[in-house]
Coordinates of C-alpha atoms in Angstrom, one line a residue:
M157 CA 56.7 78.7 -60.9
K158 CA 56.9 77.0 -57.3
L159 CA 57.9 80.2 -55.9
K160 CA 54.4 82.0 -56.8
I161 CA 53.2 78.4 -55.5
I162 CA 53.8 78.8 -51.7
V163 CA 53.1 82.2 -51.9
I164 CA 49.8 81.6 -53.0
S165 CA 48.9 79.0 -50.5
L166 CA 50.5 81.2 -47.0
I167 CA 48.2 83.8 -48.2
A168 CA 45.6 81.7 -48.5
A169 CA 46.2 80.1 -44.9
G170 CA 47.0 83.3 -43.6
A171 CA 43.0 84.0 -44.9
L172 CA 41.4 81.0 -43.3
G173 CA 43.0 81.7 -40.0
A174 CA 42.8 85.7 -39.7
A175 CA 37.9 84.4 -41.2
G176 CA 38.2 82.1 -38.2
F177 CA 39.6 84.0 -35.6
G178 CA 36.7 86.2 -36.6
V179 CA 33.7 83.5 -36.5
Y180 CA 35.5 82.7 -32.9
R181 CA 35.1 85.8 -31.7
V182 CA 31.2 86.6 -32.5
G183 CA 30.5 83.6 -31.0
M184 CA 31.8 84.3 -28.0
Q185 CA 30.8 88.0 -27.3
R186 CA 26.9 86.4 -28.1
G187 CA 27.9 84.2 -24.9
M188 CA 28.4 86.4 -23.5
T189 CA 25.7 89.0 -24.3
M190 CA 22.7 85.5 -24.0
S191 CA 24.8 85.4 -19.8
S192 CA 23.3 88.5 -18.6
A193 CA 20.4 88.3 -19.6
D194 CA 19.6 85.8 -18.6
A195 CA 21.3 86.3 -15.7
G196 CA 19.3 90.0 -15.6
A197 CA 16.2 87.6 -15.9
N198 CA 16.5 84.8 -13.1
P199 CA 18.4 86.3 -10.2
S200 CA 18.1 83.1 -8.4
V201 CA 20.5 81.5 -10.1
N202 CA 23.7 83.7 -9.9
V203 CA 22.2 83.5 -5.3
A204 CA 22.6 80.1 -5.4
A205 CA 26.0 80.2 -7.7
N206 CA 28.0 82.1 -5.2
A207 CA 26.0 80.3 -2.7
A208 CA 27.7 76.8 -3.9
A209 CA 30.8 78.9 -4.4
P210 CA 32.5 77.9 -1.1
T211 CA 35.1 75.1 -0.5
A212 CA 33.7 72.2 2.0
M213 CA 35.8 73.2 5.4
L214 CA 38.5 70.7 6.2
D215 CA 38.2 68.0 9.2
P216 CA 41.7 68.7 11.9
S217 CA 40.9 65.6 13.6
N218 CA 42.7 63.3 10.8
W219 CA 45.4 65.2 10.2
G220 CA 49.3 63.6 10.9
I221 CA 51.9 66.0 12.3
P222 CA 52.2 67.3 8.5
E223 CA 49.6 68.5 7.4
G224 CA 48.9 70.3 11.3
E225 CA 52.7 72.6 10.0
A226 CA 51.2 73.1 7.1
A227 CA 48.1 74.6 9.3
T228 CA 50.6 76.6 11.6
R229 CA 52.7 78.3 8.5
R230 CA 49.3 78.9 7.0
H231 CA 48.0 80.4 10.1
I232 CA 51.7 82.5 10.6
E233 CA 51.0 84.1 6.9
N234 CA 47.3 84.8 8.0
K235 CA 48.2 86.0 11.6
L236 CA 45.9 84.1 13.4
K237 CA 46.4 82.9 16.9
A238 CA 44.9 80.8 19.3
G239 CA 41.6 82.0 20.4
E240 CA 40.6 82.8 16.9
I241 CA 38.6 80.8 13.8
D242 CA 40.6 79.2 11.4
P243 CA 38.7 80.0 8.0
M244 CA 40.4 76.6 6.6
T245 CA 38.8 74.9 9.5
G246 CA 35.4 76.6 10.5
R247 CA 36.9 75.3 14.3
K248 CA 38.2 77.9 16.8
I249 CA 42.1 77.8 17.4
L250 CA 42.9 76.3 20.8
F251 CA 46.1 76.0 21.6
Y252 CA 49.0 74.9 19.8
H253 CA 51.8 72.0 20.9
D254 CA 55.2 70.3 20.3
P255 CA 53.1 66.8 19.3
M256 CA 56.8 64.9 20.9
V257 CA 56.7 67.3 24.0
P258 CA 53.5 66.6 25.9
G259 CA 51.7 68.9 28.0
K260 CA 53.5 72.3 26.9
N261 CA 50.9 74.6 24.6
F262 CA 51.6 78.1 23.5
E263 CA 49.1 80.4 22.1
D264 CA 50.8 81.8 19.0
P265 CA 52.1 79.6 16.0
G266 CA 55.2 79.2 15.6
K267 CA 58.6 76.8 15.5
S268 CA 58.6 75.2 18.4
P269 CA 61.6 76.0 20.7
F270 CA 62.4 71.5 20.9
M271 CA 63.0 70.4 18.2
N272 CA 63.0 71.6 14.5
M273 CA 59.7 71.7 13.4
M274 CA 56.0 73.4 13.8
L275 CA 53.9 73.1 16.0
V276 CA 50.7 72.2 15.6
P277 CA 46.8 73.0 16.4
S278 CA 44.9 72.6 18.6
Y279 CA 40.9 73.1 18.1
A280 CA 37.9 73.5 19.6
G281 CA 35.4 69.8 18.3
S282 CA 38.5 67.4 18.0
D283 CA 41.0 65.0 18.8
G284 CA 42.9 65.8 22.3
A285 CA 40.5 69.4 22.6
D286 CA 39.3 67.4 25.4
G287 CA 43.3 66.7 26.8
S288 CA 42.0 63.2 27.8
S289 CA 41.6 61.4 24.3
V290 CA 42.5 60.3 20.9
T291 CA 40.5 59.7 18.2
V292 CA 41.4 56.8 15.9
S293 CA 39.9 56.4 12.4
S294 CA 37.6 53.2 11.1
R295 CA 40.0 52.7 8.1
I296 CA 42.9 52.8 10.6
Q297 CA 41.6 50.5 13.3
Q298 CA 40.6 48.5 10.7
N299 CA 43.9 47.7 10.0
I300 CA 45.5 47.5 12.7
G301 CA 42.1 44.9 13.8
L302 CA 41.5 46.3 16.9
R303 CA 38.5 44.6 18.7
T304 CA 35.9 46.1 21.3
E305 CA 34.3 44.5 24.0
A306 CA 31.3 45.8 27.4
A307 CA 33.2 45.0 30.2
T308 CA 31.1 43.0 32.9
E309 CA 29.2 42.1 36.1
G310 CA 29.9 38.7 37.0
V311 CA 31.7 36.5 39.6
L312 CA 35.3 35.4 39.6
T313 CA 36.1 32.2 41.2
P314 CA 39.5 31.4 40.4
E315 CA 40.7 28.6 40.5
I316 CA 43.4 28.3 43.6
S317 CA 45.7 24.9 42.8
A318 CA 49.7 23.6 44.7
V319 CA 51.8 20.7 45.0
G320 CA 52.0 19.5 47.9
V321 CA 54.2 16.2 49.6
I322 CA 52.6 14.2 51.8
A323 CA 54.9 13.7 55.2
W324 CA 53.1 12.2 59.2
N325 CA 50.7 14.2 61.0
E326 CA 52.8 15.7 63.9
R327 CA 49.9 15.9 65.5
D328 CA 49.3 12.2 65.7
Q329 CA 52.7 10.5 67.3
A330 CA 53.2 9.0 70.4
T331 CA 56.7 8.6 71.5
V332 CA 57.4 5.5 74.4
Q333 CA 60.0 6.2 77.3
A334 CA 61.7 4.1 79.8
R335 CA 60.3 5.4 83.7
A336 CA 63.1 3.0 85.6
I337 CA 66.1 1.3 85.1
G338 CA 65.9 -2.1 82.8
F339 CA 67.0 -4.6 80.6
V340 CA 64.9 -5.8 77.6
E341 CA 63.6 -9.3 78.1
K342 CA 61.5 -9.8 74.7
L343 CA 61.1 -7.4 71.5
H344 CA 57.1 -8.3 70.4
V345 CA 57.9 -5.3 67.5
R346 CA 61.4 -5.5 65.5
A347 CA 61.4 -3.7 62.9
T348 CA 60.7 0.3 61.9
F349 CA 57.8 1.1 60.0
D350 CA 55.6 -2.5 61.6
N351 CA 51.5 -0.9 61.1
V352 CA 50.8 -2.0 65.1
R353 CA 47.4 -1.5 66.7
K354 CA 47.3 0.3 70.7
G355 CA 47.1 -1.2 73.1
Q356 CA 49.6 -4.3 70.7
A357 CA 52.5 -5.7 73.1
L358 CA 56.0 -3.2 72.1
L359 CA 58.8 -5.3 73.8
D360 CA 58.8 -7.2 77.7
L361 CA 61.4 -5.1 80.5
Y362 CA 63.0 -6.8 83.8
V363 CA 62.7 -3.8 86.5
P364 CA 65.0 -5.5 89.8
D365 CA 64.5 -1.7 91.0
W366 CA 60.1 -2.6 91.0
V367 CA 61.1 -5.9 93.6
A368 CA 62.2 -3.7 96.5
A369 CA 59.1 -1.5 96.3
Q370 CA 56.4 -4.0 95.7
E371 CA 57.1 -7.1 99.0
D372 CA 57.5 -3.4 101.0
F373 CA 54.6 -2.7 100.4
L374 CA 53.2 -6.7 100.0
A375 CA 54.5 -6.4 103.6
V376 CA 52.6 -3.5 104.9
G377 CA 50.2 -5.5 103.4
R378 CA 50.5 -8.6 105.5
M379 CA 50.9 -6.6 108.2
Q380 CA 47.8 -7.2 111.7
G381 CA 46.6 -4.0 113.2
S382 CA 45.1 -0.3 113.3
N383 CA 45.4 2.3 111.5
L384 CA 48.1 0.9 108.6
A385 CA 46.7 2.6 105.9
P386 CA 49.2 5.7 105.8
L387 CA 52.0 3.2 106.1
K388 CA 50.3 1.5 102.8
D389 CA 49.8 5.1 100.9
A390 CA 53.8 5.7 101.7
A391 CA 54.3 2.4 100.5
R392 CA 52.4 2.5 97.3
S393 CA 53.8 6.0 96.6
R394 CA 57.0 4.3 96.6
M395 CA 56.3 2.4 93.4
R396 CA 55.2 4.9 91.9
Q397 CA 58.2 6.5 92.2
A398 CA 60.6 3.8 90.8
G399 CA 58.5 4.9 87.7
M400 CA 55.5 2.4 88.2
D401 CA 51.8 3.9 87.2
D402 CA 48.0 3.3 89.0
G403 CA 47.7 0.2 86.5
Q404 CA 50.3 -1.8 87.5
I405 CA 49.6 -1.3 91.0
R406 CA 46.6 -2.4 91.3
L407 CA 48.1 -5.9 89.3
V408 CA 50.6 -6.1 92.0
E409 CA 47.9 -5.1 94.8
S410 CA 45.5 -7.3 93.3
T411 CA 47.4 -10.6 93.5
G412 CA 49.4 -10.5 96.6
K413 CA 52.3 -10.9 93.6
V414 CA 56.4 -9.2 92.9
Q415 CA 55.5 -8.0 89.2
A416 CA 59.5 -7.5 88.7
R417 CA 59.0 -6.9 84.8
V418 CA 56.4 -5.3 82.6
T419 CA 54.6 -5.0 79.5
I420 CA 54.9 -2.0 77.3
R421 CA 51.9 -1.4 74.5
A422 CA 51.2 1.1 72.4
P423 CA 49.3 4.2 73.2
I424 CA 47.6 4.7 69.6
D425 CA 47.3 2.8 66.4
G426 CA 49.4 4.3 63.6
V427 CA 53.3 3.1 62.1
V428 CA 57.1 2.3 64.1
T429 CA 58.8 5.1 62.7
E430 CA 62.1 4.6 65.5
L431 CA 63.4 1.6 67.2
M432 CA 65.6 2.2 69.0
A433 CA 65.5 -0.9 72.0
R434 CA 66.6 -4.1 71.0
E435 CA 66.4 -7.5 73.2
G436 CA 68.7 -7.6 76.4
M437 CA 69.9 -4.5 76.8
T438 CA 69.4 -2.6 79.1
V439 CA 67.6 1.1 79.2
M440 CA 67.1 4.2 81.9
P441 CA 65.1 7.0 82.5
G442 CA 63.1 8.9 80.2
M443 CA 65.6 6.7 76.9
T444 CA 63.0 6.6 73.5
L445 CA 62.3 3.7 73.3
A446 CA 60.1 3.9 69.6
R447 CA 57.9 6.0 68.6
I448 CA 54.7 5.7 66.5
Y449 CA 52.8 8.2 63.9
G450 CA 48.6 8.0 63.6
T451 CA 48.5 7.4 59.6
A452 CA 44.2 8.8 60.0
T453 CA 45.2 11.5 58.9
V454 CA 48.4 12.9 57.5
W455 CA 49.9 16.3 56.3
A456 CA 50.2 17.4 52.8
N457 CA 52.1 20.5 53.2
A458 CA 52.7 23.1 49.6
E459 CA 54.4 26.4 48.8
V460 CA 51.7 28.8 47.3
P461 CA 52.4 31.8 45.8
E462 CA 51.9 34.5 48.0
S463 CA 49.5 36.7 45.0
Q464 CA 46.9 33.7 45.8
V465 CA 47.0 33.3 49.7
A466 CA 45.0 36.2 50.5
Q467 CA 41.4 33.6 48.6
L468 CA 42.7 30.6 51.5
K469 CA 42.4 30.5 54.9
T470 CA 42.7 27.9 57.8
G471 CA 40.0 25.3 56.6
T472 CA 38.8 25.5 53.5
R473 CA 38.7 22.4 52.0
V474 CA 40.5 20.7 49.1
E475 CA 40.9 18.1 47.6
A476 CA 44.5 15.8 46.7
K477 CA 44.8 13.0 43.7
S478 CA 48.2 11.5 43.6
P479 CA 50.6 10.0 40.1
A480 CA 50.5 7.1 41.7
L481 CA 46.7 7.1 42.5
P482 CA 45.0 7.9 40.0
N483 CA 41.3 6.7 40.2
A484 CA 41.4 8.1 44.0
R485 CA 40.0 11.3 46.3
F486 CA 40.8 12.4 49.0
E487 CA 39.2 15.4 51.1
G488 CA 41.0 17.4 53.7
R489 CA 40.9 21.0 54.8
V490 CA 44.6 23.7 55.6
Q491 CA 45.6 23.2 59.0
A492 CA 48.0 26.3 58.8
L493 CA 49.1 28.8 56.8
L494 CA 53.0 29.1 57.7
P495 CA 54.5 32.3 58.6
D496 CA 58.1 32.1 55.7
V497 CA 57.8 33.0 52.5
N498 CA 60.7 31.5 50.3
P499 CA 62.4 34.1 48.1
Q500 CA 63.6 33.1 45.4
T501 CA 60.2 31.4 44.3
R502 CA 58.1 34.2 46.2
T503 CA 55.3 31.1 47.5
L504 CA 54.3 30.9 51.4
K505 CA 54.3 27.7 52.7
A506 CA 50.7 25.6 53.8
R507 CA 50.0 22.8 55.7
M508 CA 46.8 20.1 54.2
E509 CA 45.6 17.9 56.8
I510 CA 44.1 15.4 54.4
A511 CA 41.8 12.3 55.3
N512 CA 43.6 9.0 55.5
T513 CA 41.9 6.2 56.4
D514 CA 42.2 3.3 54.4
K515 CA 46.0 4.2 54.5
R516 CA 47.1 4.6 51.0
L517 CA 48.6 8.4 51.0
V518 CA 52.5 7.4 52.9
P519 CA 54.9 10.3 53.4
G520 CA 56.5 11.2 49.9
M521 CA 54.1 10.9 48.3
F522 CA 53.4 13.7 45.7
V523 CA 50.1 14.7 45.2
Q524 CA 48.3 17.8 43.5
M525 CA 46.1 19.7 45.4
T526 CA 43.2 22.3 44.5
F527 CA 41.7 24.5 47.1
A528 CA 37.8 25.4 46.9
P529 CA 37.2 29.0 46.4
L530 CA 36.2 31.3 48.9
K531 CA 32.4 32.7 48.1
A532 CA 32.5 36.4 46.1
D533 CA 31.0 38.8 46.2
K534 CA 30.1 40.2 42.5
T535 CA 32.3 42.7 40.5
V536 CA 33.0 44.9 37.4
L537 CA 35.4 41.9 34.8
V538 CA 36.6 43.1 31.5
P539 CA 38.8 40.3 29.8
T540 CA 42.7 40.2 30.5
E541 CA 44.9 41.3 27.8
A542 CA 43.1 44.8 28.0
I543 CA 44.9 45.7 30.5
I544 CA 48.1 47.6 30.2
Q545 CA 50.9 46.9 33.2
T546 CA 52.3 50.8 32.7
G547 CA 54.4 49.7 36.2
K548 CA 53.4 52.1 37.8
R549 CA 49.9 51.6 37.3
S550 CA 47.1 49.8 35.1
L551 CA 45.5 51.0 32.9
I552 CA 42.5 50.5 29.3
M553 CA 41.8 51.9 26.6
L554 CA 38.0 52.7 25.9
A555 CA 36.7 52.9 23.2
E556 CA 34.1 56.2 22.6
E557 CA 31.8 57.7 20.1
G558 CA 33.2 58.8 17.2
G559 CA 36.2 57.1 17.3
K560 CA 37.1 58.6 20.4
F561 CA 40.0 56.7 23.0
R562 CA 40.3 58.2 26.3
P563 CA 43.0 56.0 29.0
V564 CA 42.2 54.6 32.5
E565 CA 43.5 54.0 35.4
V566 CA 42.3 51.4 37.3
V567 CA 43.0 49.0 40.1
I568 CA 42.5 45.6 39.5
G569 CA 42.3 42.3 41.8
L570 CA 41.2 38.7 41.2
E571 CA 42.0 37.4 37.4
A572 CA 41.5 33.4 36.6
N573 CA 39.8 32.3 32.9
G574 CA 41.2 34.6 31.3
K575 CA 39.2 37.9 32.6
T576 CA 40.7 40.2 36.2
E577 CA 38.7 42.2 38.7
I578 CA 37.7 45.9 38.6
K579 CA 37.3 47.1 41.7
S580 CA 37.4 51.2 40.2
G581 CA 37.6 52.8 37.0
V582 CA 35.2 50.8 34.3
K583 CA 31.8 51.0 34.6
V584 CA 29.8 47.8 33.5
G585 CA 28.8 48.4 30.0
Q586 CA 31.8 49.8 29.5
Q587 CA 32.9 49.7 25.7
V588 CA 37.5 48.5 26.5
V589 CA 39.4 47.9 23.7
M590 CA 40.7 44.4 23.7
S591 CA 43.8 44.6 20.8
G592 CA 45.9 47.7 19.7
Q593 CA 45.6 49.3 22.9
F594 CA 49.4 49.2 22.8
L595 CA 49.6 51.0 19.4
I596 CA 46.5 53.2 21.0
D597 CA 48.3 53.1 24.3
S598 CA 51.2 55.3 22.1
E599 CA 49.7 57.5 20.8
A600 CA 48.7 58.8 23.6
S601 CA 51.9 58.9 24.7
L602 CA 52.9 61.1 22.1
K603 CA 49.5 63.6 22.2
G604 CA 50.1 64.0 25.9
V605 CA 46.8 62.2 26.9
E606 CA 48.6 60.2 29.5
A607 CA 51.5 62.5 30.4
R608 CA 48.4 64.6 31.5
L609 CA 46.6 61.8 33.3
N610 CA 49.8 61.1 35.1
R611 CA 50.1 64.7 36.4
D612 CA 46.7 65.0 37.6
A613 CA 46.7 61.7 39.9
D614 CA 49.9 62.8 41.0
T615 CA 48.0 66.2 42.3
A616 CA 45.0 64.8 43.4
T617 CA 47.1 62.0 45.3
A618 CA 49.7 64.6 46.8
P619 CA 48.2 67.9 46.0
A620 CA 51.2 70.0 48.6
A621 CA 54.1 67.6 48.2
P622 CA 57.0 69.5 47.6
A623 CA 58.1 68.5 44.8
A624 CA 60.4 65.1 44.6
P625 CA 64.5 64.7 43.1
V626 CA 63.8 62.8 39.1
A627 CA 65.3 59.8 39.1
M628 CA 67.4 58.3 36.2
T629 CA 64.3 57.6 33.5
Q630 CA 65.3 53.8 32.2
M631 CA 68.1 53.1 29.4
H632 CA 66.1 50.8 26.2
K633 CA 68.3 49.1 23.7
T634 CA 67.5 48.6 20.9
K635 CA 68.2 48.2 16.9
A636 CA 66.7 50.4 14.6
H637 CA 66.3 51.5 10.7
I638 CA 67.1 55.3 9.0
E639 CA 64.1 56.3 7.6
A640 CA 65.1 59.4 7.4
V641 CA 66.8 62.6 8.7
T642 CA 65.7 66.3 9.7
G643 CA 68.4 67.7 12.1
D644 CA 68.6 66.3 15.2
M645 CA 65.4 64.5 14.9
L646 CA 65.5 60.8 13.5
T647 CA 62.8 59.1 12.0
L648 CA 64.1 54.8 12.9
S649 CA 62.0 52.3 12.5
H650 CA 62.3 49.2 14.7
P651 CA 61.5 45.9 16.3
A652 CA 58.9 45.3 19.3
I653 CA 60.7 46.7 22.0
A654 CA 59.8 44.2 25.1
S655 CA 60.8 46.6 28.1
L656 CA 58.6 49.0 27.2
K657 CA 56.1 47.1 25.3
W658 CA 56.1 48.1 22.0
P659 CA 55.5 46.8 19.0
A660 CA 57.8 47.2 16.2
M661 CA 56.8 50.8 14.8
T662 CA 58.3 54.0 12.7
M663 CA 58.4 57.0 15.2
D664 CA 61.4 60.4 15.6
F665 CA 63.2 60.3 18.1
K666 CA 66.0 63.1 18.9
L667 CA 69.6 62.1 18.8
M668 CA 71.1 64.3 21.8
P669 CA 74.3 65.9 21.2
G670 CA 77.4 62.5 22.6
S671 CA 75.6 60.9 22.0
G672 CA 78.3 59.1 19.9
D673 CA 78.5 58.8 15.7
A674 CA 77.7 61.8 14.2
K675 CA 78.0 60.8 10.9
V676 CA 74.2 59.6 10.9
A677 CA 72.0 58.9 7.4
A678 CA 69.1 57.8 6.2
G679 CA 68.9 54.4 5.0
Q680 CA 71.5 53.5 8.3
D681 CA 71.3 49.9 10.4
V682 CA 72.3 51.4 14.0
D683 CA 71.9 49.9 17.0
I684 CA 70.8 53.1 19.5
E685 CA 70.6 53.5 23.5
F686 CA 67.6 56.1 24.3
R687 CA 65.8 57.1 27.4
M688 CA 62.2 58.2 27.6
P689 CA 61.8 61.2 30.2
E690 CA 57.5 61.9 31.9
D691 CA 57.0 64.6 29.4
D692 CA 59.2 64.4 26.8
G693 CA 59.4 62.3 23.4
P694 CA 62.4 59.5 23.4
Q695 CA 66.0 60.2 23.3
I696 CA 68.6 58.4 21.8
M697 CA 71.8 58.8 24.6
K698 CA 74.0 56.6 22.3
I699 CA 73.9 55.3 18.5
Q700 CA 76.7 53.0 16.6
R701 CA 76.8 51.7 13.4
N702 CA 75.2 48.6 12.9
K703 CA 78.4 45.2 12.0
T704 CA 75.9 43.9 9.8
D705 CA 74.9 47.9 8.2
S706 CA 74.6 47.9 4.2
T707 CA 76.2 51.5 4.0
K708 CA 79.5 51.2 5.7
G709 CA 82.1 52.9 3.1
V710 CA 79.7 54.3 1.0
A711 CA 80.8 58.0 0.7
K712 CA 78.2 60.5 2.1

């Protein structure tokens, strides 16, 4: 009984399924018939549908290396080459290149002869088609915090300052010497660094040799007769030869008495810095008795960085202040720029003459000096942080329309207050990149933009010069983490590299033969030494496991 029920149920289920399938087929046929009738009645609908059928064209401007390699493989399959139109992008294929080897272009798609990767196509109207710019999407610009600012026109007035030490003005000194053999009878100034006034008595000398000469002169004066003038002149000459000056001779002549003692006086106002005479000592002709320095002006000797010397000249106004005299300001001028450069500090010695009317500045004091800037002309100014120093030249990234960025070589001038003078290379109003330019510079280097810029500059400066021997490329060191290994290419994440001014990033390095540890694998921490050839990507010359590598001992 149960078996019959089961059989009847199966037969009923089959009948229902067959009936449902029949209804489905009838509905499909009627729908297709109606669709064909509608299309015949209204052909414009069919034309519009066919026009909307093609897919949207691809934009290769934002492609990375993987998308470029995929496009090259597609070109090989479709037998496309340079000069033809890519149907997927609607753009003309200009050439194929290896993004890690700038400046090398190929007409046919294929594998790179330099590295284990496919060539990448370059299209007309896309990033880098003109070979002088790179394109960065707005999303990436926002992620890296890219900022731009317009180049302005203005006058740069750098403030030059230097620290100096006060010294005596050697051009304002007087030396007091003995003019005859004598004896010091009395000292009126007894200690060094005493202040003296011009004409003040310094010491009294007794000169025995003057007695005979003066008595001869007085004897001739007492003689009677004519034609005595020649005898008087001869006697006067003997007194002068004995060391007497005209004032002393006139004193003997006016008084008619022998003047064997003479008082030596200060020739200038100042300070007695040396006093060699002492009471009772014998002095000889030419012997220095005292030395006096004037105090109306003093010198300030300073060392100015050689990069700022061009902004100074003799006569430039100077303002000085000293920590010992915080409320005082002293005016002066640059007296001389001495031809003496310190090879250790790269500074040039400068001598300033400072007014010291109140005699408060004394030798040995430190003074902080500010130089008045020279009158300058208007010039193009950009933020100093926008300049990229490569060691060979100075570059600036210019921001253009459409998210394009172009490196230009510039000639820089003065720098002050966060601004740098641009002598050539940038015009007023052009947008320069202030932050994130090093990342763009790295991208430009990978795409060969900077290499072409350098090559063009070298060709312009020396078009007919023979090729010079290639210098040894500088080696750079860094720690890195291996993200991936593809043949002899390592994808590494490394920290900032100061020698190249690179920020922390992830990029590909080529592992050169004989570089060291051959058992490298993804996930390892390594220490590498690499070089940056001018027309190639980074090449690892030496690699070894980092001592703290956690993958050591793991089976490969």
